[in-house]
mmCIF file of C-alpha atoms and ligand atoms in Angstrom:
data_model
loop_
_atom_site.group_PDB
_atom_site.id
_atom_site.type_symbol
_atom_site.label_atom_id
_atom_site.label_comp_id
_atom_site.label_asym_id
_atom_site.label_seq_id
_atom_site.Cartn_x
_atom_site.Cartn_y
_atom_site.Cartn_z
ATOM 1 C CA MET Q 1 122.518 99.823 102.441
ATOM 2 C CA LEU Q 2 122.978 102.623 99.920
ATOM 3 C CA HIS Q 3 120.213 103.306 97.415
ATOM 4 C CA SER Q 4 120.610 105.279 94.220
ATOM 5 C CA ALA Q 5 119.218 108.823 94.171
ATOM 6 C CA VAL Q 6 116.284 107.779 92.022
ATOM 7 C CA LEU Q 7 115.299 104.943 94.369
ATOM 8 C CA ASN Q 8 115.388 107.397 97.272
ATOM 9 C CA VAL Q 9 112.939 109.602 95.364
ATOM 10 C CA MET Q 10 110.663 106.579 94.851
ATOM 11 C CA ILE Q 11 110.865 105.637 98.533
ATOM 12 C CA LYS Q 12 109.985 109.164 99.627
ATOM 13 C CA ALA Q 13 106.959 109.160 97.299
ATOM 14 C CA ALA Q 14 105.802 105.738 98.547
ATOM 15 C CA HIS Q 15 106.165 106.738 102.197
ATOM 16 C CA ARG Q 16 104.159 109.936 101.686
ATOM 17 C CA ALA Q 17 101.386 108.171 99.758
ATOM 18 C CA GLY Q 18 101.478 105.338 102.309
ATOM 19 C CA ARG Q 19 100.931 107.747 105.212
ATOM 20 C CA SER Q 20 97.896 109.146 103.416
ATOM 21 C CA LEU Q 21 96.488 105.651 102.777
ATOM 22 C CA LYS Q 22 97.092 104.557 106.352
ATOM 23 C CA ARG Q 23 95.171 107.578 107.652
ATOM 24 C CA ASP Q 24 92.376 106.824 105.188
ATOM 25 C CA LEU Q 25 92.250 103.166 106.259
ATOM 26 C CA GLY Q 26 91.155 104.343 109.715
ATOM 27 C CA GLU Q 27 88.224 106.163 108.109
ATOM 28 C CA VAL Q 28 87.386 103.131 105.938
ATOM 29 C CA GLU Q 29 87.131 100.994 109.071
ATOM 30 C CA GLN Q 30 84.520 103.415 110.464
ATOM 31 C CA LEU Q 31 82.599 103.469 107.176
ATOM 32 C CA GLN Q 32 82.153 99.653 107.144
ATOM 33 C CA VAL Q 33 79.215 100.046 109.488
ATOM 34 C CA SER Q 34 77.623 103.048 107.775
ATOM 35 C CA LEU Q 35 74.846 102.529 105.244
ATOM 36 C CA LYS Q 36 76.652 104.667 102.671
ATOM 37 C CA GLY Q 37 79.664 102.306 102.720
ATOM 38 C CA PRO Q 38 83.274 103.234 101.975
ATOM 39 C CA GLY Q 39 83.126 103.075 98.112
ATOM 40 C CA ASN Q 40 83.418 106.769 97.205
ATOM 41 C CA PHE Q 41 85.816 107.468 100.014
ATOM 42 C CA VAL Q 42 88.161 104.713 98.756
ATOM 43 C CA THR Q 43 88.086 106.082 95.198
ATOM 44 C CA ALA Q 44 89.125 109.480 96.563
ATOM 45 C CA ALA Q 45 91.861 107.905 98.746
ATOM 46 C CA ASP Q 46 93.218 106.048 95.713
ATOM 47 C CA ARG Q 47 93.346 109.242 93.594
ATOM 48 C CA ARG Q 48 94.874 111.213 96.440
ATOM 49 C CA ALA Q 49 97.644 108.617 96.793
ATOM 50 C CA GLU Q 50 98.389 108.744 93.051
ATOM 51 C CA GLU Q 51 98.561 112.541 93.128
ATOM 52 C CA ILE Q 52 101.054 112.420 95.987
ATOM 53 C CA VAL Q 53 103.232 109.898 94.135
ATOM 54 C CA ARG Q 54 103.051 111.888 90.904
ATOM 55 C CA GLU Q 55 103.888 115.139 92.645
ATOM 56 C CA GLU Q 56 106.970 113.677 94.371
ATOM 57 C CA LEU Q 57 108.258 111.857 91.307
ATOM 58 C CA SER Q 58 107.730 114.710 88.886
ATOM 59 C CA LYS Q 59 109.333 117.191 91.290
ATOM 60 C CA ALA Q 60 112.538 115.117 91.105
ATOM 61 C CA ARG Q 61 112.313 113.991 87.453
ATOM 62 C CA PRO Q 62 109.960 116.399 85.639
ATOM 63 C CA ALA Q 63 110.726 115.085 82.147
ATOM 64 C CA TYR Q 64 109.838 111.424 82.706
ATOM 65 C CA VAL Q 65 106.620 109.952 81.321
ATOM 66 C CA PHE Q 66 104.181 108.964 84.075
ATOM 67 C CA LEU Q 67 101.774 106.026 83.794
ATOM 68 C CA GLY Q 68 99.430 105.720 86.747
ATOM 69 C CA GLU Q 69 96.436 103.431 87.135
ATOM 70 C CA GLU Q 70 94.126 106.277 88.108
ATOM 71 C CA GLY Q 71 95.239 109.130 85.839
ATOM 72 C CA GLY Q 72 96.555 107.160 82.841
ATOM 73 C CA VAL Q 73 99.509 108.512 80.851
ATOM 74 C CA ARG Q 74 101.002 111.939 81.424
ATOM 75 C CA GLU Q 75 103.481 112.597 78.702
ATOM 76 C CA GLY Q 76 106.996 113.874 79.354
ATOM 77 C CA SER Q 77 109.779 115.133 77.113
ATOM 78 C CA ASP Q 78 112.099 112.233 78.096
ATOM 79 C CA LYS Q 79 110.479 109.244 76.361
ATOM 80 C CA THR Q 80 113.274 106.877 77.442
ATOM 81 C CA HIS Q 81 112.036 106.943 81.053
ATOM 82 C CA ARG Q 82 108.619 106.005 82.335
ATOM 83 C CA TRP Q 83 107.232 105.718 85.848
ATOM 84 C CA ILE Q 84 104.712 102.903 86.228
ATOM 85 C CA VAL Q 85 102.590 103.431 89.328
ATOM 86 C CA ASP Q 86 99.819 101.662 91.178
ATOM 87 C CA PRO Q 87 99.000 104.017 94.056
ATOM 88 C CA LEU Q 88 96.813 101.421 95.778
ATOM 89 C CA ASP Q 89 97.170 97.768 94.857
ATOM 90 C CA GLY Q 90 94.701 95.625 96.763
ATOM 91 C CA THR Q 91 91.800 98.092 96.592
ATOM 92 C CA THR Q 92 89.237 95.459 97.535
ATOM 93 C CA ASN Q 93 91.214 94.603 100.677
ATOM 94 C CA PHE Q 94 91.490 98.309 101.515
ATOM 95 C CA LEU Q 95 87.767 98.769 100.959
ATOM 96 C CA HIS Q 96 87.077 96.019 103.488
ATOM 97 C CA GLY Q 97 89.583 97.324 106.015
ATOM 98 C CA ILE Q 98 91.965 94.396 105.384
ATOM 99 C CA PRO Q 99 95.515 95.675 105.992
ATOM 100 C CA HIS Q 100 97.036 93.982 102.953
ATOM 101 C CA PHE Q 101 97.547 96.556 100.189
ATOM 102 C CA ALA Q 102 100.437 98.499 98.742
ATOM 103 C CA VAL Q 103 101.815 101.454 96.863
ATOM 104 C CA SER Q 104 103.850 100.116 93.950
ATOM 105 C CA ILE Q 105 106.253 102.175 91.834
ATOM 106 C CA ALA Q 106 108.568 101.100 89.021
ATOM 107 C CA LEU Q 107 110.947 102.954 86.764
ATOM 108 C CA GLU Q 108 111.331 101.755 83.188
ATOM 109 C CA ARG Q 109 114.314 102.825 81.083
ATOM 110 C CA ASN Q 110 114.206 102.056 77.352
ATOM 111 C CA GLY Q 111 111.556 99.406 77.960
ATOM 112 C CA VAL Q 112 113.443 97.694 80.811
ATOM 113 C CA ILE Q 113 112.411 97.929 84.473
ATOM 114 C CA VAL Q 114 115.473 99.246 86.315
ATOM 115 C CA ALA Q 115 114.037 100.052 89.748
ATOM 116 C CA GLY Q 116 110.951 98.973 91.651
ATOM 117 C CA LEU Q 117 109.373 99.157 95.054
ATOM 118 C CA THR Q 118 106.272 97.863 96.767
ATOM 119 C CA TYR Q 119 105.319 99.358 100.121
ATOM 120 C CA ASN Q 120 102.649 98.116 102.512
ATOM 121 C CA PRO Q 121 101.930 101.071 104.801
ATOM 122 C CA ALA Q 122 99.810 98.966 107.152
ATOM 123 C CA ASN Q 123 102.821 97.001 108.441
ATOM 124 C CA ASP Q 124 105.552 99.316 107.131
ATOM 125 C CA GLU Q 125 107.130 96.657 104.903
ATOM 126 C CA LEU Q 126 109.135 98.167 102.059
ATOM 127 C CA PHE Q 127 110.381 95.897 99.267
ATOM 128 C CA VAL Q 128 112.879 97.500 96.879
ATOM 129 C CA ALA Q 129 115.054 96.380 93.987
ATOM 130 C CA GLU Q 130 117.365 97.939 91.465
ATOM 131 C CA ARG Q 131 118.589 96.134 88.390
ATOM 132 C CA GLY Q 132 121.797 94.261 89.147
ATOM 133 C CA LYS Q 133 121.806 95.261 92.827
ATOM 134 C CA GLY Q 134 119.583 92.648 94.499
ATOM 135 C CA ALA Q 135 116.262 92.901 96.317
ATOM 136 C CA PHE Q 136 115.639 94.072 99.880
ATOM 137 C CA LEU Q 137 112.911 94.100 102.506
ATOM 138 C CA ASN Q 138 113.398 96.971 104.977
ATOM 139 C CA ASN Q 139 117.120 96.998 104.158
ATOM 140 C CA GLN Q 140 117.615 93.244 104.558
ATOM 141 C CA ARG Q 141 118.617 91.277 101.465
ATOM 142 C CA ILE Q 142 115.873 88.887 100.329
ATOM 143 C CA ARG Q 143 116.019 85.719 98.216
ATOM 144 C CA VAL Q 144 113.355 83.515 96.687
ATOM 145 C CA ALA Q 145 112.621 80.313 98.616
ATOM 146 C CA ALA Q 146 114.898 77.343 97.906
ATOM 147 C CA ARG Q 147 112.169 74.675 98.114
ATOM 148 C CA ARG Q 148 112.186 72.090 95.337
ATOM 149 C CA ARG Q 149 109.346 69.796 96.379
ATOM 150 C CA LEU Q 150 105.975 70.870 95.016
ATOM 151 C CA ASP Q 151 104.127 69.233 97.887
ATOM 152 C CA ASP Q 152 105.985 71.544 100.302
ATOM 153 C CA ALA Q 153 105.164 74.679 98.317
ATOM 154 C CA ILE Q 154 102.687 77.466 99.113
ATOM 155 C CA VAL Q 155 101.589 79.200 95.926
ATOM 156 C CA GLY Q 156 99.760 82.488 95.441
ATOM 157 C CA CYS Q 157 97.287 83.123 92.652
ATOM 158 C CA GLY Q 158 94.619 85.485 91.391
ATOM 159 C CA LEU Q 159 91.006 84.639 90.644
ATOM 160 C CA PRO Q 160 88.741 86.329 88.106
ATOM 161 C CA HIS Q 161 86.699 89.195 89.500
ATOM 162 C CA TYR Q 162 82.934 88.667 89.606
ATOM 163 C CA GLY Q 163 81.578 88.649 86.044
ATOM 164 C CA ARG Q 164 85.015 88.898 84.420
ATOM 165 C CA GLY Q 165 87.768 86.609 83.137
ATOM 166 C CA ASP Q 166 87.653 82.930 82.225
ATOM 167 C CA LEU Q 167 86.223 81.133 85.242
ATOM 168 C CA ARG Q 168 86.290 77.702 83.581
ATOM 169 C CA LEU Q 169 90.014 77.990 82.858
ATOM 170 C CA ALA Q 170 90.675 79.326 86.360
ATOM 171 C CA CYS Q 171 88.887 76.291 87.839
ATOM 172 C CA HIS Q 172 91.049 73.886 85.813
ATOM 173 C CA GLU Q 173 94.182 75.714 86.886
ATOM 174 C CA ILE Q 174 93.175 75.740 90.540
ATOM 175 C CA ILE Q 175 92.437 71.997 90.482
ATOM 176 C CA ALA Q 176 95.805 71.243 88.848
ATOM 177 C CA ALA Q 177 97.674 73.468 91.302
ATOM 178 C CA GLN Q 178 95.792 72.140 94.318
ATOM 179 C CA GLN Q 179 96.669 68.569 93.304
ATOM 180 C CA SER Q 180 100.388 69.366 93.122
ATOM 181 C CA PHE Q 181 101.244 72.044 95.664
ATOM 182 C CA ALA Q 182 100.866 71.963 99.457
ATOM 183 C CA GLY Q 183 98.443 74.898 99.382
ATOM 184 C CA LEU Q 184 97.130 77.897 97.472
ATOM 185 C CA ARG Q 185 96.606 81.473 98.666
ATOM 186 C CA ARG Q 186 94.612 84.366 97.185
ATOM 187 C CA TYR Q 187 95.719 87.466 99.053
ATOM 188 C CA GLY Q 188 94.322 90.166 96.741
ATOM 189 C CA SER Q 189 97.364 92.309 95.951
ATOM 190 C CA ALA Q 190 99.379 91.258 92.909
ATOM 191 C CA ALA Q 191 102.205 93.647 93.801
ATOM 192 C CA LEU Q 192 102.548 92.124 97.280
ATOM 193 C CA ASP Q 193 102.174 88.567 95.928
ATOM 194 C CA LEU Q 194 105.253 89.156 93.767
ATOM 195 C CA ALA Q 195 107.122 90.855 96.624
ATOM 196 C CA TRP Q 196 106.309 87.855 98.811
ATOM 197 C CA VAL Q 197 107.718 85.483 96.181
ATOM 198 C CA ALA Q 198 110.879 87.604 96.212
ATOM 199 C CA ALA Q 199 111.009 87.331 100.010
ATOM 200 C CA GLY Q 200 110.572 83.536 99.941
ATOM 201 C CA ARG Q 201 107.186 83.646 101.693
ATOM 202 C CA LEU Q 202 105.356 82.307 98.667
ATOM 203 C CA ASP Q 203 107.118 79.651 96.590
ATOM 204 C CA ALA Q 204 105.406 80.713 93.371
ATOM 205 C CA TYR Q 205 102.575 82.876 92.059
ATOM 206 C CA TRP Q 206 100.578 83.267 88.897
ATOM 207 C CA GLU Q 207 97.777 85.498 87.711
ATOM 208 C CA ARG Q 208 96.043 86.540 84.490
ATOM 209 C CA ASP Q 209 94.301 89.751 83.423
ATOM 210 C CA LEU Q 210 96.731 92.070 85.183
ATOM 211 C CA SER Q 211 98.039 95.480 84.151
ATOM 212 C CA PRO Q 212 101.645 96.719 83.941
ATOM 213 C CA TRP Q 213 101.323 98.661 87.237
ATOM 214 C CA ASP Q 214 100.364 95.461 89.085
ATOM 215 C CA MET Q 215 103.531 93.660 87.970
ATOM 216 C CA ALA Q 216 106.283 96.130 87.008
ATOM 217 C CA ALA Q 217 107.974 96.501 90.403
ATOM 218 C CA GLY Q 218 107.284 92.899 91.390
ATOM 219 C CA LEU Q 219 108.897 91.291 88.386
ATOM 220 C CA LEU Q 220 112.150 93.109 89.138
ATOM 221 C CA LEU Q 221 111.906 92.196 92.839
ATOM 222 C CA VAL Q 222 111.547 88.501 91.930
ATOM 223 C CA ARG Q 223 114.399 88.516 89.421
ATOM 224 C CA GLU Q 224 116.710 90.467 91.720
ATOM 225 C CA ALA Q 225 115.902 87.971 94.474
ATOM 226 C CA GLY Q 226 117.211 85.187 92.235
ATOM 227 C CA GLY Q 227 113.837 84.045 90.924
ATOM 228 C CA PHE Q 228 112.186 83.714 87.530
ATOM 229 C CA ALA Q 229 109.279 85.763 86.182
ATOM 230 C CA SER Q 230 107.664 85.284 82.778
ATOM 231 C CA ASP Q 231 104.334 85.213 81.005
ATOM 232 C CA LEU Q 232 102.378 81.979 81.496
ATOM 233 C CA GLY Q 233 103.982 80.429 78.421
ATOM 234 C CA GLY Q 234 107.451 81.037 79.885
ATOM 235 C CA GLY Q 235 108.142 83.984 77.541
ATOM 236 C CA GLU Q 236 108.937 87.650 78.015
ATOM 237 C CA ALA Q 237 105.530 89.057 77.005
ATOM 238 C CA ILE Q 238 104.404 89.796 80.576
ATOM 239 C CA PHE Q 239 102.932 93.231 79.848
ATOM 240 C CA ALA Q 240 101.624 92.355 76.379
ATOM 241 C CA LYS Q 241 99.802 89.245 77.626
ATOM 242 C CA CYS Q 242 98.808 90.859 80.959
ATOM 243 C CA GLU Q 243 99.888 87.765 82.922
ATOM 244 C CA ILE Q 244 102.740 86.555 85.068
ATOM 245 C CA ALA Q 245 104.189 83.410 86.620
ATOM 246 C CA ALA Q 246 106.987 83.681 89.169
ATOM 247 C CA GLY Q 247 109.012 81.479 91.487
ATOM 248 C CA ASN Q 248 112.402 79.873 91.902
ATOM 249 C CA GLU Q 249 113.677 78.001 88.853
ATOM 250 C CA THR Q 250 111.993 74.688 89.713
ATOM 251 C CA MET Q 251 108.685 76.139 90.926
ATOM 252 C CA HIS Q 252 108.459 78.499 87.966
ATOM 253 C CA ARG Q 253 109.112 75.688 85.448
ATOM 254 C CA GLU Q 254 106.697 73.273 87.133
ATOM 255 C CA LEU Q 255 104.002 75.923 87.496
ATOM 256 C CA ILE Q 256 104.163 76.712 83.788
ATOM 257 C CA ARG Q 257 104.006 73.024 82.871
ATOM 258 C CA LEU Q 258 101.028 72.522 85.124
ATOM 259 C CA LEU Q 259 99.169 75.581 83.761
ATOM 260 C CA ARG Q 260 99.786 74.383 80.194
ATOM 261 C CA GLU Q 261 98.227 70.994 81.029
ATOM 262 C CA ALA Q 262 95.282 72.689 82.745
ATOM 263 C CA GLY Q 263 94.787 74.899 79.668
ATOM 264 C CA LYS Q 264 94.644 71.836 77.392
ATOM 265 C CA GLN Q 265 92.069 70.173 79.622
ATOM 266 C CA ALA Q 266 89.960 73.329 79.721
ATOM 267 C CA SER Q 267 89.936 73.523 75.888
ATOM 268 C CA VAL Q 268 89.018 69.837 75.551
ATOM 269 C CA GLN Q 269 86.158 70.319 77.971
ATOM 270 C CA ALA Q 270 85.007 73.498 76.199
ATOM 271 C CA ALA Q 271 85.036 71.674 72.816
ATOM 272 C CA THR Q 272 82.977 68.761 74.117
ATOM 273 C CA ALA Q 273 80.527 70.886 76.130
HETATM 274 C C1 IPD C 1 94.189 94.239 91.752
HETATM 275 C C2 IPD C 1 94.982 93.402 92.740
HETATM 276 C C3 IPD C 1 94.441 91.989 92.785
HETATM 277 C C4 IPD C 1 94.379 91.367 91.416
HETATM 278 C C5 IPD C 1 93.612 92.262 90.459
HETATM 279 C C6 IPD C 1 94.244 93.639 90.392
HETATM 280 P P1 IPD C 1 93.860 96.820 92.288
HETATM 281 O O1 IPD C 1 94.676 95.561 91.674
HETATM 282 O O2 IPD C 1 96.327 93.355 92.387
HETATM 283 O O3 IPD C 1 95.211 91.152 93.611
HETATM 284 O O4 IPD C 1 93.763 90.120 91.511
HETATM 285 O O5 IPD C 1 93.513 91.694 89.210
HETATM 286 O O6 IPD C 1 93.535 94.437 89.472
HETATM 287 O O7 IPD C 1 92.600 96.963 91.466
HETATM 288 O O8 IPD C 1 93.591 96.516 93.695
HETATM 289 O O9 IPD C 1 94.812 97.945 92.071
HETATM 290 CA CA1 CA C 2 96.569 96.874 90.978
HETATM 291 CA CA1 CA C 3 95.113 100.162 92.044
#
């Protein structure tokens, strides 16, 4: 399949950063058993990967604004274009030597995501999408799953990090989801969770407290794969509310309904506590 020039630039950047991360994963595996642990090494690996991505992207499009998780915003003279980059999504997995993490890159034009990719260097899976051109995994067209029955569905989610987020609400949501869907999964990479919805591996996915770089590429992948992605109220404010729900039309609608009910129950319980 033929990619646009800009997507080729993104792919080259992801492959280079991915090679660096894959090399570093070998080192992380060794460090598991050392007393020092892999913490500082992982921080350096993360920054190194972002630098590689930034270097490649800005070589090809020097005027674009760059937003990266590690380095924040680097202004550019062309304010209509912005790269949104997570150089290492799934840091906790990486830190533990779990080969489920990704480089994720999106291009936003006038506030709309027009190209996105998520690359897992550990198994060499590359998910790409361009607006209006479909979504692909290693050059094969992908579609969201067609399942309609909730009790057949496998659904991905996030959980609040230790000491953060609303654990009570999360518990209500998990109970509601567990009572309706066949099973839940918490894989630890939002970018890959969305890519896996696009590829039909997960039937749906939701998470709160995310950042634009966790979701930007993935929301385009899901939509280009024929799925739906929205904030948890079903609206467009994904970045503003820092949350996302995704799935095929039925799963997405049912997931949102279920989360709304869980939210009501959590507030009732909080009021009576
Ligand atoms: C995290 C992962 C994780 C999600 C977190 C994100 P990071 O990104 O996507 O799955 O639950 O909320 O922050 O820190 O590994 O880039
Ligand atoms: Ca992330
Ligand atoms: Ca990250």
